[in-house]
Structure formats: C-alpha cells, structure tokens
CSV table of C-alpha atoms and ligand atoms in Angstrom, one decimal:
chain,number,residue,atom,x,y,z
I,1,MET,CA,-72.9,-239.4,52.7
I,2,ARG,CA,-69.2,-239.6,52.0
I,3,ILE,CA,-67.0,-240.5,55.0
I,4,GLY,CA,-63.2,-240.1,55.6
I,5,VAL,CA,-61.6,-241.8,58.6
I,6,LEU,CA,-58.2,-242.0,60.1
I,7,THR,CA,-56.3,-242.9,63.1
I,8,GLY,CA,-53.5,-240.4,64.6
I,9,GLY,CA,-51.1,-240.4,67.8
I,10,GLY,CA,-49.6,-243.6,68.8
I,11,ASP,CA,-51.0,-246.7,67.6
I,12,CYS,CA,-52.7,-249.6,69.4
I,13,PRO,CA,-54.4,-253.3,69.3
I,14,GLY,CA,-58.1,-252.4,67.9
I,15,LEU,CA,-57.6,-249.3,65.5
I,16,ASN,CA,-58.6,-251.6,63.1
I,17,ALA,CA,-61.6,-253.1,64.7
I,18,VAL,CA,-63.2,-249.7,64.8
I,19,ILE,CA,-61.9,-249.4,61.2
I,20,ARG,CA,-64.4,-252.3,60.4
I,21,ALA,CA,-67.3,-251.9,62.1
I,22,VAL,CA,-67.8,-248.3,61.4
I,23,VAL,CA,-67.6,-249.3,57.5
I,24,ARG,CA,-69.6,-252.7,57.8
I,25,LYS,CA,-72.6,-250.9,59.5
I,26,GLY,CA,-71.8,-247.8,57.4
I,27,VAL,CA,-72.3,-249.5,54.2
I,28,SER,CA,-74.3,-252.5,54.9
I,29,VAL,CA,-76.7,-250.6,57.0
I,30,TYR,CA,-77.2,-246.8,55.8
I,31,GLY,CA,-75.5,-247.2,52.2
I,32,HIS,CA,-72.6,-244.6,52.7
I,33,GLU,CA,-69.2,-244.6,51.0
I,34,PHE,CA,-66.0,-244.5,53.0
I,35,VAL,CA,-62.6,-243.1,51.5
I,36,GLY,CA,-59.4,-243.7,54.0
I,37,PHE,CA,-56.9,-241.2,55.1
I,38,ARG,CA,-53.7,-242.0,55.6
I,39,ASP,CA,-50.8,-241.2,58.5
I,40,GLY,CA,-53.2,-240.0,60.9
I,41,TRP,CA,-54.0,-235.7,60.2
I,42,ARG,CA,-51.2,-236.0,57.2
I,43,GLY,CA,-54.0,-237.6,55.3
I,44,PRO,CA,-56.3,-234.5,55.0
I,45,LEU,CA,-53.6,-232.4,55.3
I,46,GLU,CA,-51.6,-233.2,51.6
I,47,GLY,CA,-54.6,-235.0,50.3
I,48,ASP,CA,-53.5,-238.6,50.9
I,49,THR,CA,-56.4,-241.2,50.5
I,50,MET,CA,-56.7,-244.9,49.8
I,51,PRO,CA,-59.7,-246.5,49.4
I,52,LEU,CA,-61.9,-248.2,52.2
I,53,ASP,CA,-65.0,-250.3,51.3
I,54,ILE,CA,-66.1,-253.8,53.0
I,55,GLN,CA,-63.3,-255.9,50.8
I,56,ALA,CA,-60.8,-253.5,52.2
I,57,VAL,CA,-61.6,-254.4,56.0
I,58,ARG,CA,-61.8,-258.1,55.3
I,59,GLY,CA,-60.2,-260.3,57.8
I,60,ILE,CA,-58.4,-257.0,60.1
I,61,LEU,CA,-60.7,-258.0,63.1
I,62,PRO,CA,-58.0,-259.4,65.2
I,63,ARG,CA,-55.0,-257.4,62.8
I,64,GLY,CA,-52.6,-254.9,65.1
I,65,GLY,CA,-51.7,-251.7,64.4
I,66,THR,CA,-53.7,-249.8,61.7
I,67,ILE,CA,-54.5,-250.1,57.7
I,68,LEU,CA,-54.3,-246.2,57.6
I,69,GLY,CA,-51.4,-246.0,58.7
I,70,SER,CA,-50.9,-243.4,61.6
I,71,SER,CA,-48.6,-240.2,62.4
I,72,ARG,CA,-48.0,-237.7,65.2
I,73,THR,CA,-48.6,-235.2,62.7
I,74,ASN,CA,-50.5,-231.8,64.2
I,75,PRO,CA,-51.9,-229.5,61.4
I,76,ILE,CA,-52.6,-226.7,63.9
I,77,LYS,CA,-49.0,-226.4,64.4
I,78,ILE,CA,-48.7,-225.7,60.4
I,79,GLU,CA,-49.4,-222.4,58.7
I,80,GLY,CA,-52.7,-222.5,57.0
I,81,GLY,CA,-53.1,-226.2,57.9
I,82,VAL,CA,-56.7,-226.0,58.9
I,83,ASP,CA,-58.0,-224.6,55.9
I,84,ARG,CA,-55.8,-226.8,53.8
I,85,ILE,CA,-57.6,-229.7,55.4
I,86,LYS,CA,-61.0,-228.2,54.7
I,87,ASP,CA,-60.1,-227.5,51.3
I,88,ASN,CA,-58.8,-231.1,50.9
I,89,LEU,CA,-62.3,-232.7,52.2
I,90,ALA,CA,-64.0,-230.3,49.9
I,91,ALA,CA,-62.1,-231.8,47.1
I,92,THR,CA,-62.8,-235.8,48.0
I,93,GLY,CA,-66.2,-234.8,48.5
I,94,VAL,CA,-65.8,-235.8,52.2
I,95,ASP,CA,-69.1,-234.7,54.3
I,96,ALA,CA,-67.8,-235.9,57.6
I,97,LEU,CA,-64.4,-237.2,59.5
I,98,ILE,CA,-64.4,-240.1,62.0
I,99,ALA,CA,-61.2,-239.5,63.7
I,100,ILE,CA,-59.4,-242.4,65.7
I,101,GLY,CA,-57.2,-240.8,68.5
I,102,GLY,CA,-55.7,-240.2,71.8
I,103,GLU,CA,-55.9,-237.0,73.3
I,104,ASP,CA,-53.7,-235.2,70.8
I,105,THR,CA,-55.5,-236.0,67.8
I,106,LEU,CA,-59.0,-235.8,69.4
I,107,GLY,CA,-58.0,-232.3,70.8
I,108,VAL,CA,-57.2,-231.5,67.0
I,109,ALA,CA,-60.8,-233.2,66.1
I,110,ARG,CA,-62.8,-230.9,68.4
I,111,GLN,CA,-60.4,-227.5,67.4
I,112,LEU,CA,-61.3,-228.4,63.6
I,113,SER,CA,-65.0,-228.8,64.9
I,114,GLU,CA,-64.7,-225.9,66.1
I,115,ARG,CA,-64.1,-224.7,63.1
I,116,GLY,CA,-67.0,-225.8,61.1
I,117,VAL,CA,-65.6,-229.1,59.9
I,118,ASN,CA,-68.1,-232.7,60.8
I,119,VAL,CA,-66.2,-234.8,63.0
I,120,VAL,CA,-67.2,-237.6,65.0
I,121,GLY,CA,-64.1,-239.1,67.7
I,122,VAL,CA,-63.4,-242.2,68.4
I,123,PRO,CA,-61.0,-242.7,72.0
I,124,LYS,CA,-58.1,-244.9,71.7
I,125,THR,CA,-55.3,-245.2,73.7
I,126,ILE,CA,-52.9,-248.3,75.4
I,127,ASP,CA,-52.4,-245.2,78.0
I,128,ASN,CA,-56.7,-245.2,79.4
I,129,ASP,CA,-55.9,-241.4,80.1
I,130,LEU,CA,-58.5,-239.7,78.6
I,131,SER,CA,-61.3,-238.0,80.8
I,132,GLY,CA,-64.9,-238.9,79.4
I,133,THR,CA,-65.0,-242.8,78.8
I,134,ASP,CA,-63.8,-245.1,81.6
I,135,TYR,CA,-61.9,-247.3,79.1
I,136,THR,CA,-60.4,-246.9,76.0
I,137,PHE,CA,-59.3,-250.2,73.9
I,138,GLY,CA,-55.8,-251.0,73.8
I,139,PHE,CA,-55.2,-250.3,77.4
I,140,ASP,CA,-56.7,-253.9,78.0
I,141,THR,CA,-54.5,-255.8,75.7
I,142,ALA,CA,-51.1,-253.6,76.5
I,143,VAL,CA,-51.9,-254.5,80.6
I,144,ASN,CA,-52.0,-258.4,79.7
I,145,ILE,CA,-48.8,-257.9,77.7
I,146,ALA,CA,-46.9,-256.3,80.5
I,147,THR,CA,-48.8,-258.9,82.9
I,148,GLU,CA,-46.9,-261.6,80.9
I,149,ALA,CA,-43.9,-260.3,81.3
I,150,ILE,CA,-44.0,-259.6,84.8
I,151,ASP,CA,-45.0,-263.1,85.2
I,152,ARG,CA,-41.8,-264.1,83.3
I,153,LEU,CA,-39.7,-262.1,85.3
I,154,HIS,CA,-40.4,-262.9,88.4
I,155,THR,CA,-39.1,-266.9,87.8
I,156,THR,CA,-36.0,-265.6,86.5
I,157,ALA,CA,-35.2,-263.2,89.1
I,158,GLU,CA,-36.0,-265.6,91.7
I,159,SER,CA,-33.4,-267.8,90.1
I,160,HIS,CA,-30.6,-265.3,89.9
I,161,HIS,CA,-31.7,-263.3,93.2
I,162,ARG,CA,-32.2,-260.0,91.4
I,163,ALA,CA,-34.0,-257.1,91.1
I,164,LEU,CA,-36.4,-256.8,87.9
I,165,ILE,CA,-37.4,-253.8,86.8
I,166,CYS,CA,-39.8,-253.6,84.5
I,167,GLU,CA,-40.3,-250.3,82.2
I,168,VAL,CA,-44.0,-250.2,81.0
I,169,MET,CA,-45.1,-247.1,79.1
I,170,GLY,CA,-47.5,-244.5,80.3
I,171,ARG,CA,-46.6,-240.6,80.3
I,172,HIS,CA,-48.5,-238.7,82.3
I,173,ALA,CA,-50.6,-241.6,83.5
I,174,GLY,CA,-49.6,-244.8,85.5
I,175,TRP,CA,-52.9,-246.8,84.1
I,176,ILE,CA,-50.6,-249.6,82.8
I,177,ALA,CA,-48.1,-249.6,85.5
I,178,LEU,CA,-50.7,-249.9,88.2
I,179,HIS,CA,-53.0,-252.7,87.0
I,180,ALA,CA,-50.2,-254.6,85.4
I,181,GLY,CA,-47.8,-254.0,88.5
I,182,LEU,CA,-50.9,-255.1,90.9
I,183,ALA,CA,-52.0,-258.2,88.6
I,184,GLY,CA,-48.0,-259.3,88.7
I,185,GLY,CA,-47.8,-258.6,92.1
I,186,ALA,CA,-45.0,-256.3,92.1
I,187,ASN,CA,-43.1,-255.5,94.8
I,188,VAL,CA,-43.3,-251.9,94.1
I,189,ILE,CA,-44.9,-249.8,91.6
I,190,LEU,CA,-44.1,-246.3,90.4
I,191,ILE,CA,-46.3,-243.8,88.5
I,192,PRO,CA,-46.3,-240.0,87.1
I,193,GLU,CA,-48.5,-239.1,89.2
I,194,LYS,CA,-46.7,-239.2,92.5
I,195,PRO,CA,-42.8,-238.9,92.9
I,196,PHE,CA,-40.9,-241.8,94.1
I,197,ASP,CA,-39.0,-241.8,97.2
I,198,ILE,CA,-35.7,-243.8,96.0
I,199,ASP,CA,-35.1,-244.5,99.9
I,200,LEU,CA,-38.2,-245.7,100.3
I,201,VAL,CA,-37.9,-247.8,96.6
I,202,CYS,CA,-34.7,-249.4,98.3
I,203,GLU,CA,-36.3,-250.6,101.4
I,204,TYR,CA,-38.7,-252.2,99.8
I,205,VAL,CA,-36.2,-253.6,97.7
I,206,GLU,CA,-34.2,-255.0,100.5
I,207,SER,CA,-37.2,-256.0,102.5
I,208,ARG,CA,-38.3,-258.8,99.7
I,209,PHE,CA,-34.8,-259.7,99.4
I,210,ARG,CA,-34.9,-260.6,103.2
I,211,THR,CA,-38.2,-263.1,102.5
I,212,ARG,CA,-35.6,-264.5,100.2
I,213,TYR,CA,-38.1,-263.7,97.1
I,214,SER,CA,-36.8,-261.5,94.3
I,215,PRO,CA,-38.2,-258.1,94.0
I,216,ILE,CA,-40.1,-256.8,90.5
I,217,ILE,CA,-40.4,-253.3,90.2
I,218,VAL,CA,-42.8,-251.9,87.8
I,219,VAL,CA,-42.0,-248.6,86.7
I,220,ALA,CA,-43.9,-246.1,84.4
I,221,GLU,CA,-41.9,-244.5,82.1
I,222,GLY,CA,-42.9,-240.5,83.0
I,223,ALA,CA,-42.3,-241.8,86.4
I,224,HIS,CA,-39.8,-239.7,88.2
I,225,PRO,CA,-38.1,-238.9,91.8
I,226,ILE,CA,-39.0,-236.3,94.3
I,227,GLU,CA,-37.0,-233.8,93.1
I,228,GLY,CA,-33.4,-233.2,94.0
I,229,THR,CA,-33.5,-237.0,95.1
I,230,MET,CA,-31.9,-238.3,91.9
I,231,ALA,CA,-30.4,-237.4,88.8
I,232,VAL,CA,-33.2,-238.1,85.5
I,233,GLN,CA,-32.4,-237.8,81.8
I,234,THR,CA,-34.6,-235.7,79.1
I,235,GLY,CA,-35.2,-236.0,75.7
I,236,GLU,CA,-36.2,-234.1,72.5
I,237,LEU,CA,-39.8,-232.9,72.1
I,238,ASP,CA,-42.2,-234.2,68.9
I,239,ALA,CA,-44.7,-232.2,67.2
I,240,PHE,CA,-46.8,-232.2,70.2
I,241,GLY,CA,-44.5,-230.8,72.4
I,242,HIS,CA,-44.2,-234.5,74.3
I,243,VAL,CA,-40.9,-235.0,75.7
I,244,ARG,CA,-39.4,-238.6,74.1
I,245,LEU,CA,-39.5,-240.9,77.2
I,246,GLY,CA,-37.5,-243.9,78.1
I,247,GLY,CA,-34.9,-244.5,80.3
I,248,ILE,CA,-36.0,-244.4,84.0
I,249,GLY,CA,-36.1,-248.1,84.8
I,250,GLU,CA,-32.1,-248.2,83.7
I,251,VAL,CA,-31.5,-244.8,86.2
I,252,LEU,CA,-33.5,-246.8,88.7
I,253,ALA,CA,-31.9,-249.9,88.4
I,254,LYS,CA,-28.4,-248.3,88.7
I,255,GLU,CA,-29.4,-246.1,91.7
I,256,ILE,CA,-31.1,-249.6,93.4
I,257,GLU,CA,-27.6,-251.6,92.6
I,258,LYS,CA,-25.8,-248.3,94.1
I,259,ARG,CA,-27.9,-248.2,97.4
I,260,THR,CA,-28.6,-251.8,98.2
I,261,GLY,CA,-25.7,-253.7,96.9
I,262,LYS,CA,-27.7,-256.1,94.7
I,263,GLU,CA,-28.0,-256.8,91.3
I,264,ALA,CA,-30.4,-254.6,89.6
I,265,ARG,CA,-31.5,-255.0,85.8
I,266,THR,CA,-34.2,-253.2,83.8
I,267,THR,CA,-36.0,-254.9,80.9
I,268,VAL,CA,-37.8,-251.5,78.8
I,269,LEU,CA,-41.1,-253.1,77.4
I,270,GLY,CA,-41.5,-250.6,74.9
I,271,HIS,CA,-43.6,-250.6,71.9
I,272,ILE,CA,-44.3,-254.4,72.3
I,273,GLN,CA,-47.3,-253.0,74.3
I,274,ARG,CA,-48.8,-251.5,71.3
I,275,GLY,CA,-48.3,-254.4,68.8
I,276,GLY,CA,-50.1,-257.6,67.9
I,277,THR,CA,-53.3,-258.7,68.1
I,278,PRO,CA,-56.0,-257.1,70.5
I,279,THR,CA,-57.4,-259.0,73.9
I,280,ALA,CA,-61.5,-260.4,73.4
I,281,PHE,CA,-62.2,-257.3,75.2
I,282,ASP,CA,-60.5,-254.8,73.2
I,283,ARG,CA,-61.8,-256.0,70.1
I,284,VAL,CA,-65.3,-256.0,71.4
I,285,LEU,CA,-64.7,-252.2,72.9
I,286,ALA,CA,-63.7,-251.1,69.9
I,287,THR,CA,-66.1,-252.8,68.1
I,288,ARG,CA,-68.5,-251.0,69.9
I,289,PHE,CA,-67.0,-247.7,69.5
I,290,GLY,CA,-67.3,-248.1,65.7
I,291,LEU,CA,-70.7,-248.9,65.9
I,292,GLN,CA,-72.0,-246.0,67.7
I,293,ALA,CA,-69.0,-243.8,65.8
I,294,ILE,CA,-70.6,-244.3,62.7
I,295,ASP,CA,-74.6,-244.2,64.5
I,296,ALA,CA,-73.3,-240.6,65.2
I,297,ALA,CA,-72.1,-239.6,62.0
I,298,HIS,CA,-75.2,-240.8,60.5
I,299,ASP,CA,-77.4,-238.5,62.8
I,300,GLY,CA,-75.4,-235.5,61.8
I,301,ASP,CA,-74.6,-235.9,65.4
I,302,PHE,CA,-70.7,-233.7,65.4
I,303,GLY,CA,-68.1,-232.7,68.0
I,304,LYS,CA,-68.8,-235.4,70.0
I,305,MET,CA,-66.6,-238.8,70.9
I,306,VAL,CA,-67.7,-242.2,71.9
I,307,ALA,CA,-67.0,-243.1,75.4
I,308,LEU,CA,-67.9,-246.0,77.3
I,309,ARG,CA,-69.9,-245.2,80.6
I,310,GLY,CA,-70.3,-248.7,82.9
I,311,THR,CA,-71.3,-251.2,79.7
I,312,ASP,CA,-73.0,-248.2,77.9
I,313,ILE,CA,-71.1,-246.7,74.8
I,314,VAL,CA,-72.3,-242.9,74.9
I,315,ARG,CA,-71.6,-239.9,73.4
I,316,VAL,CA,-70.1,-237.2,75.3
I,317,GLY,CA,-68.6,-233.5,73.8
I,318,LEU,CA,-65.0,-233.4,72.4
I,319,ASP,CA,-64.6,-230.6,74.9
I,320,GLU,CA,-65.4,-232.4,77.4
I,321,ALA,CA,-63.4,-235.6,76.4
I,322,THR,CA,-60.6,-233.7,76.2
I,323,ALA,CA,-60.7,-231.0,78.6
I,324,GLU,CA,-58.5,-233.2,81.3
I,325,LEU,CA,-56.2,-235.9,81.5
I,326,LYS,CA,-57.5,-238.9,83.4
I,327,THR,CA,-55.0,-239.8,86.1
I,328,VAL,CA,-54.6,-242.4,88.3
I,329,PRO,CA,-56.4,-240.8,91.8
I,330,PRO,CA,-54.3,-241.4,94.7
I,331,ALA,CA,-56.8,-244.0,96.7
I,332,ARG,CA,-56.3,-246.3,93.5
I,333,TYR,CA,-52.7,-246.0,94.0
I,334,ALA,CA,-52.9,-246.6,97.9
I,335,GLU,CA,-54.9,-250.1,97.0
I,336,ALA,CA,-51.5,-251.2,95.2
I,337,GLU,CA,-49.3,-249.9,97.9
I,338,VAL,CA,-50.9,-252.4,100.6
I,339,PHE,CA,-49.0,-255.1,98.8
I,340,PHE,CA,-45.4,-253.3,98.6
I,341,GLY,CA,-42.2,-253.9,100.3
F,1,F6P,O1,-49.6,-242.4,74.1
F,1,F6P,C1,-49.4,-243.6,73.8
F,1,F6P,C2,-47.6,-244.2,73.9
F,1,F6P,O2,-47.6,-245.3,73.7
F,1,F6P,C3,-47.5,-243.6,75.3
F,1,F6P,O3,-47.5,-244.3,76.1
F,1,F6P,C4,-45.9,-243.3,75.1
F,1,F6P,O4,-44.8,-242.4,75.8
F,1,F6P,C5,-46.0,-242.8,74.0
F,1,F6P,O5,-46.8,-243.4,73.2
F,1,F6P,C6,-44.4,-243.3,72.9
F,1,F6P,O6,-45.0,-242.7,71.3
F,1,F6P,P1,-43.6,-243.0,70.0
F,1,F6P,O7,-44.1,-244.3,69.8
F,1,F6P,O8,-44.1,-242.2,69.2
F,1,F6P,O9,-42.4,-243.0,70.4
C-alpha cells in the first residue's frame, strides 16, 4: 500500500513520535510506502507532498512540533475541496490516509471517510477534549509545563505579596487548568465549563492573603464570568469558526486589583504549552497510537480513530470519536474546589 500521513490543527508534543511509529512499523513489518502531506489538509488539497521513509523519521521521537507542518485549513469550507483531495490522492497513488489531529481535523476525516476516502484518525490535542479516548498525547506535556510554571509563580508571588494569575490553554474544556491547578496547588481554578463568580474569586484571594500566603489563580483561556457580572472581550474567527482567545487573565487581574486592592499580575503561558519535547508518557502514548493506526490501515479498517481505553489502545468509529467534546464533569471540578480559598 501507499499511505499518506498528515498532521492538522494546533501542533502538540508527540506528533513526530506518531509519524515515526507509523512509518517504522509500516515499512519494516508490512512493507508499505509512505508519502507525507504538508501542513494538514492543505497538503492533499494542493497536492503538496514530501518524502516519508525510515530515513526521514530518524531522530524525531523526542522532537516537538511536526516534521510535516500543520495548518487549520478546512477543505470542507472550500468549494470543490473534497473532490480536489480525492483527485490529488489518486494522482499521488495514495490508497489510504492517516490523519493526526484534534476535533476539527478528525471532523474533516470523518466527512471524507463518508465520501469514500480511506482514512484512519489519530487523536492529538493538548486540550484532552476528544471523546472516545481517555487521553490524547500532548496533554501530559502541557500539564507538566503549566505545573512547573505555577510552582515558579508561587515563590515570586510570596516574595511580593501579589496575586498571580496563570492563563493556560483550553478553549471549551478546562482539563489543562484542572490538572495543572490541582498539581500546582492553585488558590482557585477557573474553567470554561463553569462560569465563575468574580465576587467568590475575590473572596478566595482575600482569604489566601489573610493566611499570609499569596494566591495563584489558574484560568483557562476559555473561562468566562457569569453573564453580566464582568466585561470580557471577543476576538476574530479562524477557518473552523473559533474565536481567537487569550486575554481573560489580564481582564481578571484588573478586576481583582479593583475589588481587593491587592496587586494582581498575569502570566499567559500560550504556545509554550505546545512547544518542545514530549514527556515520556506522551512519547509512549503517541508511539502506541501510531502502531495501532498503521495496523488499522493495513487491515483496511477505515473510518476509525485509535483511542486509549484504560491501558489498551483500541479502534473507535470516527463518528463516535467526533460526536461530542469531552469536557470536565462537575464531579471532577468539585474535587479541585475542596482546595480553593
Ligand atoms: O486546540 C489546541 C489549542 O492549543 C487550544 O488550546 C487553543 O485555544 C488553540 O489551539 C490555539 O490555536 P492557535 O495556535 O491557532 O492560536
């Protein structure tokens, strides 16, 4: 078989580990050939390819980013996009595609699969918000980076008696904020799933100062106040219709300063959470996903996404995998609330 591989959407640590596993097993065990498509769906849309053999994947296991490049190109939104992809796959002699991506990339994979393209999906996102898999690779790395940042913020916050706000990624799901906030001993964690009460946040801040300890507030970029209680800003949309986020931490700092009279400052971790080398957990998960993905392609088991269930790697339908976002359940948030204030 000749198999195309692409990485789409926001990058995350572990993408290269998947590509390496797919190619290593595909070539050495099954004797397949590979072609890399550059920059997510833009690659097959424009027929932009690169060689992908064992030599090309040497040394990339610990490397962040993706050797294939990525983009948020949405071929479904482009007139004749699906047909162009089908024509380009035929022209490059590609029998099947392995698409590594999050909800948007895999949503496109599902639609292509429904229109006759042979696709296997691999879930990636630092957000860990894909239903169908217990964990996505990239999440553990992002949580570790955010936890280290929170640890460092604690010591400087205490020296200066400041409230420090740490804004982490998480558009619709607060998994990074929840895990990093719990691991880092945050004073309060704010997530998109639960609109926050600014009065209560300020109470937590003040109670932490009363114990002569400085509060660290961990806020997911998609968190928002209960409607009408605080002004927030909105930004422009991307090709999948998502607002560009970032800024809630700054808004929160101003409000906390105004209401408590304490100095409050914000650190936005942003893309630092997505860059650099993956943790050992993410390298292993990504490698196991890659091995299962090439097995599925070899078996002709298309329209599937590989997934982690417990400690097993299984295959689930792309429709099931992309049906809904996996958000933080109230009971998980309640565990963290025990430590607020
Ligand atoms: O989906 C992954 C993610 O990192 C989100 O947490 C974040 O909202 C978004 O991507 C940022 O995307 P971009 O890098 O395109 O600004």
